[in-house]
mmCIF file of C-alpha atoms in Angstrom:
data_model
loop_
_atom_site.group_PDB
_atom_site.id
_atom_site.type_symbol
_atom_site.label_atom_id
_atom_site.label_comp_id
_atom_site.label_asym_id
_atom_site.label_seq_id
_atom_site.Cartn_x
_atom_site.Cartn_y
_atom_site.Cartn_z
ATOM 1 C CA MET A 113 0.163 0.253 0.101
ATOM 2 C CA SER A 114 1.587 3.621 -0.858
ATOM 3 C CA SER A 115 0.845 6.920 0.933
ATOM 4 C CA THR A 116 0.414 9.883 -1.092
ATOM 5 C CA ALA A 117 2.126 12.855 0.401
ATOM 6 C CA ASN A 118 -0.542 16.409 0.551
ATOM 7 C CA SER A 119 1.544 18.352 1.827
ATOM 8 C CA PRO A 120 3.612 20.614 -0.057
ATOM 9 C CA SER A 121 7.424 19.984 1.941
ATOM 10 C CA GLU A 122 6.320 15.840 1.644
ATOM 11 C CA ARG A 123 6.378 15.664 -1.912
ATOM 12 C CA LYS A 124 9.301 14.818 -4.118
ATOM 13 C CA THR A 125 8.167 16.845 -7.188
ATOM 14 C CA HIS A 126 6.496 19.845 -7.449
ATOM 15 C CA HIS A 127 4.926 21.899 -10.035
ATOM 16 C CA LEU A 128 4.205 25.230 -11.729
ATOM 17 C CA ARG A 129 2.292 26.874 -14.331
ATOM 18 C CA HIS A 130 4.213 30.304 -15.216
ATOM 19 C CA GLU A 131 2.774 33.080 -17.938
ATOM 20 C CA TRP A 132 5.851 34.520 -19.243
ATOM 21 C CA GLY A 133 5.571 38.496 -19.117
ATOM 22 C CA VAL A 134 1.884 38.081 -16.526
ATOM 23 C CA ASP A 135 2.991 36.317 -13.445
ATOM 24 C CA GLY A 136 5.855 38.442 -12.127
ATOM 25 C CA GLN A 137 9.619 37.055 -12.908
ATOM 26 C CA ILE A 138 10.148 33.599 -12.483
ATOM 27 C CA SER A 139 13.100 33.503 -10.566
ATOM 28 C CA ASP A 140 10.706 35.166 -7.855
ATOM 29 C CA ARG A 141 8.124 32.336 -7.921
ATOM 30 C CA ILE A 142 10.824 29.598 -8.400
ATOM 31 C CA VAL A 143 12.590 30.813 -4.838
ATOM 32 C CA ARG A 144 8.909 31.829 -3.203
ATOM 33 C CA ALA A 145 7.897 28.025 -3.910
ATOM 34 C CA ILE A 146 11.230 25.962 -2.758
ATOM 35 C CA ALA A 147 10.989 28.131 0.413
ATOM 36 C CA GLU A 148 7.668 26.768 0.730
ATOM 37 C CA TYR A 149 8.797 23.031 -0.022
ATOM 38 C CA LYS A 150 11.182 24.070 2.797
ATOM 39 C CA ASN A 151 9.123 25.370 5.217
ATOM 40 C CA ASN A 152 11.641 28.621 4.956
ATOM 41 C CA GLN A 153 11.128 32.199 4.175
ATOM 42 C CA PRO A 154 12.326 33.169 0.588
ATOM 43 C CA GLU A 155 15.253 35.577 2.814
ATOM 44 C CA ASP A 156 16.457 32.601 4.408
ATOM 45 C CA LEU A 157 17.542 30.753 1.037
ATOM 46 C CA PRO A 158 20.290 31.342 -0.109
ATOM 47 C CA GLY A 159 20.140 34.183 -3.445
ATOM 48 C CA LEU A 160 19.462 31.868 -7.129
ATOM 49 C CA GLU A 161 22.596 33.576 -7.901
ATOM 50 C CA THR A 162 24.594 31.740 -6.983
ATOM 51 C CA CYS A 163 23.633 28.555 -9.216
ATOM 52 C CA ILE A 164 21.576 30.714 -12.716
ATOM 53 C CA ASN A 165 21.964 34.577 -13.832
ATOM 54 C CA PRO A 166 18.230 35.524 -12.701
ATOM 55 C CA GLU A 167 17.870 37.808 -14.889
ATOM 56 C CA ALA A 168 18.658 35.513 -17.512
ATOM 57 C CA LEU A 169 16.174 33.621 -17.025
ATOM 58 C CA ASN A 170 13.454 35.709 -15.957
ATOM 59 C CA THR A 171 13.723 37.223 -19.731
ATOM 60 C CA VAL A 172 15.219 34.291 -21.553
ATOM 61 C CA PHE A 173 11.959 33.077 -22.647
ATOM 62 C CA GLU A 174 9.680 36.207 -22.906
ATOM 63 C CA THR A 175 8.578 37.510 -26.407
ATOM 64 C CA GLU A 176 8.165 41.342 -27.799
ATOM 65 C CA GLY A 177 5.218 41.299 -29.846
ATOM 66 C CA SER A 178 3.422 38.452 -31.998
ATOM 67 C CA GLY A 179 6.189 36.818 -32.639
ATOM 68 C CA GLY A 180 6.197 33.980 -29.924
ATOM 69 C CA CYS A 181 9.105 32.218 -27.654
ATOM 70 C CA GLY A 182 11.357 29.352 -29.694
ATOM 71 C CA ALA A 183 10.668 26.173 -27.542
ATOM 72 C CA GLY A 184 13.881 25.208 -24.647
ATOM 73 C CA CYS A 185 14.115 24.478 -21.545
ATOM 74 C CA ILE A 186 17.102 25.158 -18.482
ATOM 75 C CA THR A 187 17.184 22.770 -16.100
ATOM 76 C CA PHE A 188 19.561 24.533 -12.558
ATOM 77 C CA SER A 189 19.845 22.830 -9.097
ATOM 78 C CA TYR A 190 18.977 25.204 -6.043
ATOM 79 C CA CYS A 191 19.120 24.740 -2.354
ATOM 80 C CA GLY A 192 18.696 20.951 -3.241
ATOM 81 C CA TYR A 193 15.881 20.740 -5.885
ATOM 82 C CA THR A 194 16.496 20.563 -9.353
ATOM 83 C CA VAL A 195 14.432 22.922 -11.462
ATOM 84 C CA LEU A 196 13.415 22.252 -15.047
ATOM 85 C CA VAL A 197 12.042 26.118 -17.068
ATOM 86 C CA GLN A 198 10.300 24.910 -20.165
ATOM 87 C CA SER A 199 9.296 27.964 -22.417
ATOM 88 C CA THR A 200 5.886 26.720 -22.175
ATOM 89 C CA GLY A 201 5.709 27.897 -19.212
ATOM 90 C CA HIS A 202 5.936 25.050 -16.637
ATOM 91 C CA VAL A 203 8.100 24.230 -14.411
ATOM 92 C CA LEU A 204 8.670 21.065 -12.823
ATOM 93 C CA ILE A 205 10.837 21.647 -9.678
ATOM 94 C CA LYS A 206 12.036 17.846 -7.526
ATOM 95 C CA LYS A 207 13.700 17.216 -4.858
ATOM 96 C CA ASN A 208 17.036 15.289 -5.176
#
């Protein structure tokens, strides 16, 4: 019999949906989400810049005009989690 982890800190994998240019900075959302999963405050975590350039992450998939963005993804490790950010706005955060 398997059990289901109900609280965010018990789950191994988390999913976010981010709408580029609407939902704020993806870097801030990732830090807030991981802080929640770790039962910490965002300011208690190391800066995201210790593992990735937050400004580049915030803008890499944003588009100007109606041209749309190219397909792609970025993967990095942060605070014991592997983070996969897709150009579609799907974000997978998996505990290492």
